[in-house]
PDB file of C-alpha atoms and ligand atoms in Angstrom:
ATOM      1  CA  UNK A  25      43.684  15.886  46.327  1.00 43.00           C
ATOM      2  CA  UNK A  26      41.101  16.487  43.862  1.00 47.00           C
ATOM      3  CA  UNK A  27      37.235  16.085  43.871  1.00 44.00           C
ATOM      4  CA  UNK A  28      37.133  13.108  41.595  1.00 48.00           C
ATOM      5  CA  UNK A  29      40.304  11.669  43.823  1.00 51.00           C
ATOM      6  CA  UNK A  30      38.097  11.835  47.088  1.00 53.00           C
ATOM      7  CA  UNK A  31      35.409  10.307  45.676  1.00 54.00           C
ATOM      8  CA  UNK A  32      36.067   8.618  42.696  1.00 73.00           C
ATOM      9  CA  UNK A  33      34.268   6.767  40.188  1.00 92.00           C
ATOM     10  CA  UNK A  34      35.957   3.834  39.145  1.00 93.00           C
ATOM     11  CA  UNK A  35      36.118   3.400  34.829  1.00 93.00           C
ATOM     12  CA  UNK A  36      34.687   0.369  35.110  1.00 95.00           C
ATOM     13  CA  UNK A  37      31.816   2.351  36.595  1.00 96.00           C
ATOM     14  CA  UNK A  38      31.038   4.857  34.049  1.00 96.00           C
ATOM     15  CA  UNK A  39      28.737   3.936  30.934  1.00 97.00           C
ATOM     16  CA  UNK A  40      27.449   6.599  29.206  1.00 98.00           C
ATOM     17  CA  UNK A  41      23.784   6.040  27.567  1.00 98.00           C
ATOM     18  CA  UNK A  42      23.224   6.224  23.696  1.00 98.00           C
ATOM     19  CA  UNK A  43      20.699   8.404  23.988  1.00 98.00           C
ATOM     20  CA  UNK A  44      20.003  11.595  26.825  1.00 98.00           C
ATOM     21  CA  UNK A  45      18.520  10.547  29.870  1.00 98.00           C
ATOM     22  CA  UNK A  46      16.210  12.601  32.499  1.00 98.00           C
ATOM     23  CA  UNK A  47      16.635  11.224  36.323  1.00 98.00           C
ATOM     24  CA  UNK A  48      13.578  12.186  37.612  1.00 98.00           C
ATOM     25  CA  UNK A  49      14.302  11.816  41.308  1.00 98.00           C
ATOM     26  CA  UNK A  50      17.694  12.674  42.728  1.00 98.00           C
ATOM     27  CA  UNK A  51      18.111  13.378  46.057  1.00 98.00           C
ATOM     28  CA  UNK A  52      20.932  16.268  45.376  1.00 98.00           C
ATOM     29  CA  UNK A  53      20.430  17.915  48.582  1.00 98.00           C
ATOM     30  CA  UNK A  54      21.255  14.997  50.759  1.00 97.00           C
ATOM     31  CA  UNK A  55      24.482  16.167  52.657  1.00 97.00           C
ATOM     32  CA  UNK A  56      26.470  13.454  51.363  1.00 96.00           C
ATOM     33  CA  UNK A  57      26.486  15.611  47.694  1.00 96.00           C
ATOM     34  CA  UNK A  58      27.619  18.989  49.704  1.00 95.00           C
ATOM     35  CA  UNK A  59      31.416  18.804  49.231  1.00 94.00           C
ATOM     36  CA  UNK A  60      31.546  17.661  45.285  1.00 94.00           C
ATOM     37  CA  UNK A  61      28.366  18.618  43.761  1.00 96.00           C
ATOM     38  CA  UNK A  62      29.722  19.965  40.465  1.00 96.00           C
ATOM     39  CA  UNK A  63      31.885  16.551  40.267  1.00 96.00           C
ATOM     40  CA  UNK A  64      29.014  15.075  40.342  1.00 97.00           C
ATOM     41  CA  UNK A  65      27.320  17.052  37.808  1.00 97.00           C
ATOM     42  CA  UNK A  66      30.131  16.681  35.452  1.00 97.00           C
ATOM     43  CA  UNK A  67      29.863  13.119  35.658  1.00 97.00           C
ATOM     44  CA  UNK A  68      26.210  13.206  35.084  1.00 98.00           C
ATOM     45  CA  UNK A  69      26.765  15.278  32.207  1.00 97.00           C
ATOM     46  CA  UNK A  70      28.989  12.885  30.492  1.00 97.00           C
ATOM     47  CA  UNK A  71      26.901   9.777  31.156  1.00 98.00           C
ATOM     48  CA  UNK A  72      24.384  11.535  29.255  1.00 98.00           C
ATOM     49  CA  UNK A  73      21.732  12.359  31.987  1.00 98.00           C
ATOM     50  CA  UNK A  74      22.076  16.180  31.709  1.00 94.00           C
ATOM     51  CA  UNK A  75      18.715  16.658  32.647  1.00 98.00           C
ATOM     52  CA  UNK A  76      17.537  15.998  36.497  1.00 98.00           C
ATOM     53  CA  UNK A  77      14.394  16.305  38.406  1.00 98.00           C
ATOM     54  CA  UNK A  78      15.891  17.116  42.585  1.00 98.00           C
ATOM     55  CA  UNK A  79      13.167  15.975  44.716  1.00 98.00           C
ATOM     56  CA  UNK A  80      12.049  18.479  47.477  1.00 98.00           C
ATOM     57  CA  UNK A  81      11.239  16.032  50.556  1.00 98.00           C
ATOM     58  CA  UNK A  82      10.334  18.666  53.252  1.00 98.00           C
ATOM     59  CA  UNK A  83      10.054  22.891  53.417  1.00 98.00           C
ATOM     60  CA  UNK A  84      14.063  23.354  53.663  1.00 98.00           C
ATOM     61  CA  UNK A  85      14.714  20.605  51.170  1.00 98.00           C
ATOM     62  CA  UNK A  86      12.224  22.191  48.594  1.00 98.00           C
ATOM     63  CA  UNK A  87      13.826  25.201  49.074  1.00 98.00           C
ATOM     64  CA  UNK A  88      17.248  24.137  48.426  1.00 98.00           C
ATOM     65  CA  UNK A  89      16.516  22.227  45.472  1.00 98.00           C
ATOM     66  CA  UNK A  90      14.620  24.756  43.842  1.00 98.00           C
ATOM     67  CA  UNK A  91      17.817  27.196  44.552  1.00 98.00           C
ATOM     68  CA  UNK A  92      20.172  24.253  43.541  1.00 98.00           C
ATOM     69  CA  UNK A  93      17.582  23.918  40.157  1.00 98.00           C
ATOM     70  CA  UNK A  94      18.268  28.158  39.543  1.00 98.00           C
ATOM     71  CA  UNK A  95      21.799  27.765  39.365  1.00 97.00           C
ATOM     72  CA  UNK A  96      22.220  25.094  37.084  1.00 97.00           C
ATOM     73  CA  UNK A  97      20.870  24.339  33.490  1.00 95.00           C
ATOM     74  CA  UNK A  98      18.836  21.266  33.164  1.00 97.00           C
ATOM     75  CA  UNK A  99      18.167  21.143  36.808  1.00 98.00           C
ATOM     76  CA  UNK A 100      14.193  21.293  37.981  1.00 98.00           C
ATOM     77  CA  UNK A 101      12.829  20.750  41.648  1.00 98.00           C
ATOM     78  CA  UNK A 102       9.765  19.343  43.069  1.00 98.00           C
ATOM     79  CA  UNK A 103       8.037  20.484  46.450  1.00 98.00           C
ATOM     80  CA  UNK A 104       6.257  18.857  48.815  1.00 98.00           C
ATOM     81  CA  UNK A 105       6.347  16.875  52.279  1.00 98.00           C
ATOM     82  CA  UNK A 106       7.152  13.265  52.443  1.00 98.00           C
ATOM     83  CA  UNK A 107       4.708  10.995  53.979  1.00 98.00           C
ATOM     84  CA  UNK A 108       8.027   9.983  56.665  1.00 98.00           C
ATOM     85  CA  UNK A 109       7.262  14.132  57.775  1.00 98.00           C
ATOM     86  CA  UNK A 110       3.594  14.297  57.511  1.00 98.00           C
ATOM     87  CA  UNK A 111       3.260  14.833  61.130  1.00 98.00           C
ATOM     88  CA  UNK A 112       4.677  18.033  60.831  1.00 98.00           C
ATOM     89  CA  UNK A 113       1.832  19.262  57.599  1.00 98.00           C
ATOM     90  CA  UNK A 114       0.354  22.973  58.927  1.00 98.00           C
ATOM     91  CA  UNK A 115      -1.435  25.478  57.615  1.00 98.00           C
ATOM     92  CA  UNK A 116       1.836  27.794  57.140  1.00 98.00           C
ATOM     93  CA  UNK A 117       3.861  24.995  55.403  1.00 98.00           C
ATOM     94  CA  UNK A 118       0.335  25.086  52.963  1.00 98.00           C
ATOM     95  CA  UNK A 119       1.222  28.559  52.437  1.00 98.00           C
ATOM     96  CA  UNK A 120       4.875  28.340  51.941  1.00 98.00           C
ATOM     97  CA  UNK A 121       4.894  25.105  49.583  1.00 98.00           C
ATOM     98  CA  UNK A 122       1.946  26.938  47.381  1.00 98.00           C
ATOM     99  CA  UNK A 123       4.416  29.918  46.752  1.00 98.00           C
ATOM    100  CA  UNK A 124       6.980  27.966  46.208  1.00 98.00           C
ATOM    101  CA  UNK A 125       4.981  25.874  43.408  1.00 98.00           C
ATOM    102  CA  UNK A 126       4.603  28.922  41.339  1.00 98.00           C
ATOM    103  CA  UNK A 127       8.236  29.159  41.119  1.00 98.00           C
ATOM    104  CA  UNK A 128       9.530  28.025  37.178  1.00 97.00           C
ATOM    105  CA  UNK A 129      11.767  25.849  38.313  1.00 98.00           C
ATOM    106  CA  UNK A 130       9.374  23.820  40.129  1.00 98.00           C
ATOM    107  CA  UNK A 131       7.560  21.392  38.112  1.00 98.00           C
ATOM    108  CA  UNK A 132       5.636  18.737  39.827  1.00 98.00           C
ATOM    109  CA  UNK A 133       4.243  18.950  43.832  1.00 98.00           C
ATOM    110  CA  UNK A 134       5.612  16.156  46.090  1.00 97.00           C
ATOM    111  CA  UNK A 135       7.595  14.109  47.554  1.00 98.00           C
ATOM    112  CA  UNK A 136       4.238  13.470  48.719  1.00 98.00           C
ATOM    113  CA  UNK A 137       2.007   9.760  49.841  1.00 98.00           C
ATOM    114  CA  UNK A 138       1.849   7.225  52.056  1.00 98.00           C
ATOM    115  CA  UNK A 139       4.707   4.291  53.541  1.00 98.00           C
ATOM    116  CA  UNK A 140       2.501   2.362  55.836  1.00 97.00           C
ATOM    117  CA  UNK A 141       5.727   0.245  55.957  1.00 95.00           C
ATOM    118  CA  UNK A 142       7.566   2.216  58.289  1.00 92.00           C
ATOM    119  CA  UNK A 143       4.603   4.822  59.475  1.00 94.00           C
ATOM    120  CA  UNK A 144       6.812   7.238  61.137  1.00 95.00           C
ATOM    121  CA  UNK A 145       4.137   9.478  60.752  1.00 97.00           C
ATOM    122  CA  UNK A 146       0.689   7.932  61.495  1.00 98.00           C
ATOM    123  CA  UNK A 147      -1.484   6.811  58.897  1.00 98.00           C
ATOM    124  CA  UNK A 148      -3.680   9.389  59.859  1.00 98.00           C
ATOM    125  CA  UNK A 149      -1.533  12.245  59.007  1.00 98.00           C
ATOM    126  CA  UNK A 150      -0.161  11.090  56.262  1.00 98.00           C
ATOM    127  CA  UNK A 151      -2.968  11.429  54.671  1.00 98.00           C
ATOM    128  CA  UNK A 152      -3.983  14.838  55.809  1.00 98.00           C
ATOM    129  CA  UNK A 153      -0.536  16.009  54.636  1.00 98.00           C
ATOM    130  CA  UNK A 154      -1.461  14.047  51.375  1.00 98.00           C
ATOM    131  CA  UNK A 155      -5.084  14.948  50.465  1.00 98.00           C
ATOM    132  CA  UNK A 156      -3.663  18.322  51.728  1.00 98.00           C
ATOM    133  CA  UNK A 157      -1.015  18.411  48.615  1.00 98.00           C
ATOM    134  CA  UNK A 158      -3.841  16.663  46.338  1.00 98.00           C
ATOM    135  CA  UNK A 159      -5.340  20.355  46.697  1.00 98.00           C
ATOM    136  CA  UNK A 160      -2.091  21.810  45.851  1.00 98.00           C
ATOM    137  CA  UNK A 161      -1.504  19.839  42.719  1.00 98.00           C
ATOM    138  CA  UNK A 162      -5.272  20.768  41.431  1.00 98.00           C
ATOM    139  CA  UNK A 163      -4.885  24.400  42.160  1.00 97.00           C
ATOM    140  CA  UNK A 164      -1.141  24.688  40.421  1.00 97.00           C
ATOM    141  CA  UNK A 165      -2.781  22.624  37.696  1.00 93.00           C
ATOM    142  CA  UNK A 166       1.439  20.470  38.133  1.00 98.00           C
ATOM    143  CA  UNK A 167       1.531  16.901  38.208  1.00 98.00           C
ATOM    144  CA  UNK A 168       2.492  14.705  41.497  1.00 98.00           C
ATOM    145  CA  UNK A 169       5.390  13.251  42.221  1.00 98.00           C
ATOM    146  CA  UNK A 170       4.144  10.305  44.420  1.00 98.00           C
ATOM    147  CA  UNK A 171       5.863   7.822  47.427  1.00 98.00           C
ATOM    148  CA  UNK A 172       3.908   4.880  48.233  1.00 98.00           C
ATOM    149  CA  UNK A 173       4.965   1.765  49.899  1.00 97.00           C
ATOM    150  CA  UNK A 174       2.657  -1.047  51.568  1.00 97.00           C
ATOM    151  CA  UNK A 175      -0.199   1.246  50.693  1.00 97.00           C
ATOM    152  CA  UNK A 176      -1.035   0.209  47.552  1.00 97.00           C
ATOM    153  CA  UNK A 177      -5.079  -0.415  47.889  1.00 97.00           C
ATOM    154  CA  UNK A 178      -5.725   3.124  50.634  1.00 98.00           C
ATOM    155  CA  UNK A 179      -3.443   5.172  47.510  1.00 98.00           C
ATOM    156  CA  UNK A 180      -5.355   3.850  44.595  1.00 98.00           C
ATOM    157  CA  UNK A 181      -8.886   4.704  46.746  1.00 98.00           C
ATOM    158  CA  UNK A 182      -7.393   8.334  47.148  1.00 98.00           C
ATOM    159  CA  UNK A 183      -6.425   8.880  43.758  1.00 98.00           C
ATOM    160  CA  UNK A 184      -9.606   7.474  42.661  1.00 98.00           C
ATOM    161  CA  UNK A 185     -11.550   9.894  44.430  1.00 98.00           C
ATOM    162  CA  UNK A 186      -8.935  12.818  42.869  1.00 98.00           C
ATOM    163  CA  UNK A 187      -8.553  11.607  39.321  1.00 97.00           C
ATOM    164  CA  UNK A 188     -10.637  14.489  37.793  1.00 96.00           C
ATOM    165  CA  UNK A 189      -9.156  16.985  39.797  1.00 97.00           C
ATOM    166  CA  UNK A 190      -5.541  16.461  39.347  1.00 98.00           C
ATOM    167  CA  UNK A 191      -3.450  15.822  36.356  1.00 97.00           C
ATOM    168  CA  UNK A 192      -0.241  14.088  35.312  1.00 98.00           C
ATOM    169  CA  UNK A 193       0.691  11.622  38.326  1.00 98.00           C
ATOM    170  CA  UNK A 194       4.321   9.684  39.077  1.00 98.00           C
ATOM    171  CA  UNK A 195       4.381   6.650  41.617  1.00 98.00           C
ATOM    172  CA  UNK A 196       8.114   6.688  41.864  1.00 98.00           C
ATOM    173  CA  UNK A 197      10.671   3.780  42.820  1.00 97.00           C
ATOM    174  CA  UNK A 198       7.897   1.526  41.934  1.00 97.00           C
ATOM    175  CA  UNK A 199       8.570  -1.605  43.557  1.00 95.00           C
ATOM    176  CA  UNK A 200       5.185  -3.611  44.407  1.00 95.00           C
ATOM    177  CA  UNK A 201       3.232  -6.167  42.761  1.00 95.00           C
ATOM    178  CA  UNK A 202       1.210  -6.433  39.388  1.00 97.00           C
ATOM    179  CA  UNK A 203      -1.603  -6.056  40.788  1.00 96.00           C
ATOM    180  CA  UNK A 204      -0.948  -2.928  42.386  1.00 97.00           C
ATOM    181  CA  UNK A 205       0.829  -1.907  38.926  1.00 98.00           C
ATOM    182  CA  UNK A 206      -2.210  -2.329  36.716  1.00 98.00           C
ATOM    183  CA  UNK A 207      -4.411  -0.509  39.272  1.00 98.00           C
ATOM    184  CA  UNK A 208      -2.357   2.177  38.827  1.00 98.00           C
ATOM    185  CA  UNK A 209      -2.365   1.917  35.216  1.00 98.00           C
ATOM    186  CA  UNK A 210      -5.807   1.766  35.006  1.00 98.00           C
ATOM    187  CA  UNK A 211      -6.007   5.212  36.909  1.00 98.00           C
ATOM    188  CA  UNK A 212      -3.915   6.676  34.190  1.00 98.00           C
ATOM    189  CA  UNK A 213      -0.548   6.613  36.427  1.00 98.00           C
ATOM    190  CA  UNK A 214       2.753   6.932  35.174  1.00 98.00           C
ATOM    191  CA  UNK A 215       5.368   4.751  36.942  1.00 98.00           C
ATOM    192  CA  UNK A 216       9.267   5.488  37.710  1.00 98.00           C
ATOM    193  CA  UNK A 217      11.493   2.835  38.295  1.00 98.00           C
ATOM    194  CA  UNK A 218      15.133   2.572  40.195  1.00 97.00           C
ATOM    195  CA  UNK A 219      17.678   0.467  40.545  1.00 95.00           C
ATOM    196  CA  UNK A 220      15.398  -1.656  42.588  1.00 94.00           C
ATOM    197  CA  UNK A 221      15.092  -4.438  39.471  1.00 91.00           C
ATOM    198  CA  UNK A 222      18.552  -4.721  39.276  1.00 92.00           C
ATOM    199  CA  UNK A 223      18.390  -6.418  43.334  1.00 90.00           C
ATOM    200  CA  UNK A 224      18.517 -10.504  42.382  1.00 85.00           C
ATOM    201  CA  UNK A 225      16.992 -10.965  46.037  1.00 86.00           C
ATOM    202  CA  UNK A 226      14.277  -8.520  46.084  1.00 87.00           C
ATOM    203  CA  UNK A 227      13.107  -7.187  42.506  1.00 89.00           C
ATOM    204  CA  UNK A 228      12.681 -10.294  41.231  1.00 89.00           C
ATOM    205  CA  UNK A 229       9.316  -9.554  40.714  1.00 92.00           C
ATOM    206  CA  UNK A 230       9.545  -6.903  38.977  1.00 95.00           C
ATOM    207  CA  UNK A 231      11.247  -8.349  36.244  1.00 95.00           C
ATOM    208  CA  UNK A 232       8.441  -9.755  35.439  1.00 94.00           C
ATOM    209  CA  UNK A 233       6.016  -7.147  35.165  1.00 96.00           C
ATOM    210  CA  UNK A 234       8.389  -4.170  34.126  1.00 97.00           C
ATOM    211  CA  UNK A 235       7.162  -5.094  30.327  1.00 97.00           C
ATOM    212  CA  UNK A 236       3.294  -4.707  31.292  1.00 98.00           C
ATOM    213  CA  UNK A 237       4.218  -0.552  31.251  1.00 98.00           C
ATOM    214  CA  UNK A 238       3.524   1.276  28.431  1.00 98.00           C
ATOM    215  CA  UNK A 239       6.952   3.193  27.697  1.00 97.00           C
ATOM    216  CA  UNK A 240       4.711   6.419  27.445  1.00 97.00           C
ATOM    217  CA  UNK A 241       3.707   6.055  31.275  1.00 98.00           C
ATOM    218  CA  UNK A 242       7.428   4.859  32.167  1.00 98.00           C
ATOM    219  CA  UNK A 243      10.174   6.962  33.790  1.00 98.00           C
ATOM    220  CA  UNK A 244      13.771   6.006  35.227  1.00 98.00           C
ATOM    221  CA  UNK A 245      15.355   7.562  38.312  1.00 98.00           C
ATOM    222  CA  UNK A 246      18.194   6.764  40.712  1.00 98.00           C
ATOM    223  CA  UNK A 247      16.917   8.154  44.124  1.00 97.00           C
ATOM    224  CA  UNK A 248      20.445   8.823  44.894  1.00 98.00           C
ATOM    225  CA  UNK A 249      22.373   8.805  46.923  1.00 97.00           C
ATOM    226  CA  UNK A 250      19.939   5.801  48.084  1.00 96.00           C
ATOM    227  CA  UNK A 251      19.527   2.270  46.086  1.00 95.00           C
ATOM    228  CA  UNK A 252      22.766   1.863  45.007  1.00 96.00           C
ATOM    229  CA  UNK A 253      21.782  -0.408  42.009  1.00 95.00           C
ATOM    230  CA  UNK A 254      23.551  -4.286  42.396  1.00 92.00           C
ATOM    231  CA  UNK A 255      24.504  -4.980  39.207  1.00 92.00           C
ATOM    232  CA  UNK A 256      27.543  -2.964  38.667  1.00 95.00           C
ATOM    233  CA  UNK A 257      30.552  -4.362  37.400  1.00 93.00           C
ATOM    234  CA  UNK A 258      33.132  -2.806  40.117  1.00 93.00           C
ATOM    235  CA  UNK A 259      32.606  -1.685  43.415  1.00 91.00           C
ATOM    236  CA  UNK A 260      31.761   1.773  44.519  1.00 93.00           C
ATOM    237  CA  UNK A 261      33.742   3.289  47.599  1.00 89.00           C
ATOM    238  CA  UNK A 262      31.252   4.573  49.875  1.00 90.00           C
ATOM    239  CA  UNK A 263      28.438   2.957  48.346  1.00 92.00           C
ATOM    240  CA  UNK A 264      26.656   6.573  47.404  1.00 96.00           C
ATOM    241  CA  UNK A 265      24.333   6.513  44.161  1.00 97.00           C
ATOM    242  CA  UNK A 266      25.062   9.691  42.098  1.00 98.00           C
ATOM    243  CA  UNK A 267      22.978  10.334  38.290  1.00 98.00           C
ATOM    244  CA  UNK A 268      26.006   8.911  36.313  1.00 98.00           C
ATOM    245  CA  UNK A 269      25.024   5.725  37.755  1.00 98.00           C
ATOM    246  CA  UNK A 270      21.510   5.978  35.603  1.00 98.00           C
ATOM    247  CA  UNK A 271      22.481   4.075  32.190  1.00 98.00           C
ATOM    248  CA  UNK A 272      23.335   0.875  34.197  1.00 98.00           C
ATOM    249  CA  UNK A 273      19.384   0.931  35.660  1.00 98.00           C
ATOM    250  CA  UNK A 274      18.617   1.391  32.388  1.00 98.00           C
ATOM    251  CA  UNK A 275      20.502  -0.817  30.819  1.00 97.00           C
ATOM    252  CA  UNK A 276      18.708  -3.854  33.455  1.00 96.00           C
ATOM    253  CA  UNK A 277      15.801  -2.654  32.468  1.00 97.00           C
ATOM    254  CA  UNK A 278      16.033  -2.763  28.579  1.00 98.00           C
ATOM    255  CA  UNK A 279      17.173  -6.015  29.144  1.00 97.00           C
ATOM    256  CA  UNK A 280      14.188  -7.310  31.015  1.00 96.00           C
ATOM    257  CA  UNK A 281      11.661  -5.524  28.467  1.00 97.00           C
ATOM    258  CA  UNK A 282      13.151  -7.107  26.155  1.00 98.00           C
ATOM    259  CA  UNK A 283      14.547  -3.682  24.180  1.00 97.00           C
ATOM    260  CA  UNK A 284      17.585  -1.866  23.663  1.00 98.00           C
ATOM    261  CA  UNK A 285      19.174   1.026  25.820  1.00 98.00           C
ATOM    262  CA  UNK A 286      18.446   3.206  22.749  1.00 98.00           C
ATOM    263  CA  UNK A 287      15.395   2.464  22.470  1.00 98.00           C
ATOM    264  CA  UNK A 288      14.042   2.599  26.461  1.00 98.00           C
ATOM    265  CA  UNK A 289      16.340   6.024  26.681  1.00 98.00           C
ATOM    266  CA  UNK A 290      14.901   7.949  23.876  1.00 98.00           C
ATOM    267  CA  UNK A 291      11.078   6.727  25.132  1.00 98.00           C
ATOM    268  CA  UNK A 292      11.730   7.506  29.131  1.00 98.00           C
ATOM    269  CA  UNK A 293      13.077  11.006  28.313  1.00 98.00           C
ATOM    270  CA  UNK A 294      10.408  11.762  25.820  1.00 98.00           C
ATOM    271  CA  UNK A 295       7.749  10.715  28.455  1.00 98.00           C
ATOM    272  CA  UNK A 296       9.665  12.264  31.370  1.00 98.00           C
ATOM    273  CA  UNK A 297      10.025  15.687  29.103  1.00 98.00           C
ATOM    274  CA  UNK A 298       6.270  15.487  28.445  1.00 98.00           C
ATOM    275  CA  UNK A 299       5.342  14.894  31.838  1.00 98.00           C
ATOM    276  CA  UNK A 300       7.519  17.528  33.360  1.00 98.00           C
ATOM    277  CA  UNK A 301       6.386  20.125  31.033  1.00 97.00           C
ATOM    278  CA  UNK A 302      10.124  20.463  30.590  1.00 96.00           C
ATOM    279  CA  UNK A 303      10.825  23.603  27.837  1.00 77.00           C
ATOM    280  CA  UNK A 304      14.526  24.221  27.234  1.00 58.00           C
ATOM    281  CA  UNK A 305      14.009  27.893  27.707  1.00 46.00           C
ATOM    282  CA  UNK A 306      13.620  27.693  31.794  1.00 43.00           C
TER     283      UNK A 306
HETATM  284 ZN1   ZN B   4      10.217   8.025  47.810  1.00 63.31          ZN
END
């Protein structure tokens, strides 16, 4: 049995975008990618979305994907603690994640923020862990990758405070209201978006506001292997997200900005390259 026979994706399932895409949150050390990560890669590669941003969500899993971004071309890492682990911020994490940040292959500091809709760290500490990284973006002079969800108004009030400090910032998997989306805007926020739009039940909303974002502040990710987006054509066996999957979120999303694929590719991975500080030489 092959790789691509134990976990295959269907043809119906593969659309390859007209222009290069950057996915710039993919969750490639989840242990679900372990056994057929260079299937995986291939596929990406042939979808188009050669270039991918492996988000570091705790110590081990910054270290991985930062070892994970050395081996391959067009793999990059960030690093940082997820606001789910904030309880578990110390002064010799600090120590470890600022070293780590100086490594080339890392270009932004996070998973890092608040989710005040699960708090399985208390709101408390995660925002020690997250004024904590703040520092860590403003002394590495990187830009934040950020998590926030049902904290909307208590982020905006911290990045407020911040906004001189820090530079380039990311809310990824955007998925709240317009409200919330122009506040960010107004504090010079760039905003990623996932499959989440292409959910009939629950981003309807964002349908509506996805064309209120400037394509120079927009970004496109999967957060695979989570958000498997809903409007594929075929099922998937397993149900795990993987990069290749990227020109169908983006294809939903071109259509509800009223654009083409071309057009929405070409300006995410031209804002995604400029925001990443990606060169071609690392
Ligand atoms: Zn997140």
């Amino acid at each position: 049995m092959t790789q691509d026979d134990a976990n295959p994706l269907p043809d119906a399932l593969r659309l390859t975008s007209p222009a290069p895409l950057v996915d710039i949150g993919a969750n490639l050390t989840h242990e679900s990618f372990a056994k057929d990560l260079d299937a995986v890669l291939e596929r990406a590669h042939a979808a188009q979305v050669a270039t991918l941003i492996l988000t570091g969500t705790d110590m081990a899993h910054s270290e991985q994907a930062v070892a994970l971004a050395h081996r391959h071309d067009g793999l990059y890492a960030t690093a940082g603690l997820h606001p789910h682990m904030a309880s578990h911020w110390d002064a010799s994490m600090e120590t470890a994640m600022r070293a780590l940040h100086a490594d080339p292959k890392v270009v932004a500091v996070g998973e890092c923020g608040l989710d005040f809709n699960r708090n399985f760290s208390t709101p408390a500490e995660q925002e020690r862990a997250l004024e904590a990284q703040l520092g860590l973006a403003a002394d590495s002079d990187l830009p934040l990758f950020l998590h926030e969800r049902d904290a909307g108004p208590r982020m905006r009030e911290i990045l407020h405070h911040w906004r001189d400090e820090i530079g380039a910032v990311v809310v990824h998997c955007f998925t709240a209201d317009r409200e919330t989306l122009h506040g960010y805007l107004d504090l010079d926020v760039h905003i990623g978006l996932t499959g989440w739009l292409c959910d009939e039940r629950r981003g309807h909303h964002l349908r509506e506001i996805v064309g209120d974002i400037p394509a120079e502040r927009l970004m496109v990710e999967t957060d695979c292997p989570y958000l498997l987006p809903r409007n594929l054509p075929a099922k998937l066996k397993g149900r795990r997200h993987e990069p290749a999957l990227l020109p169908w979120i983006v294809r939903e999303i071109a259509h509800w900005r009223g654009e083409s694929e071309a057009t929405l590719a070409g300006a995410t991975t031209a804002t995604a390259r400029r925001f990443f500080q990606l060169d071609e030489e690392q």
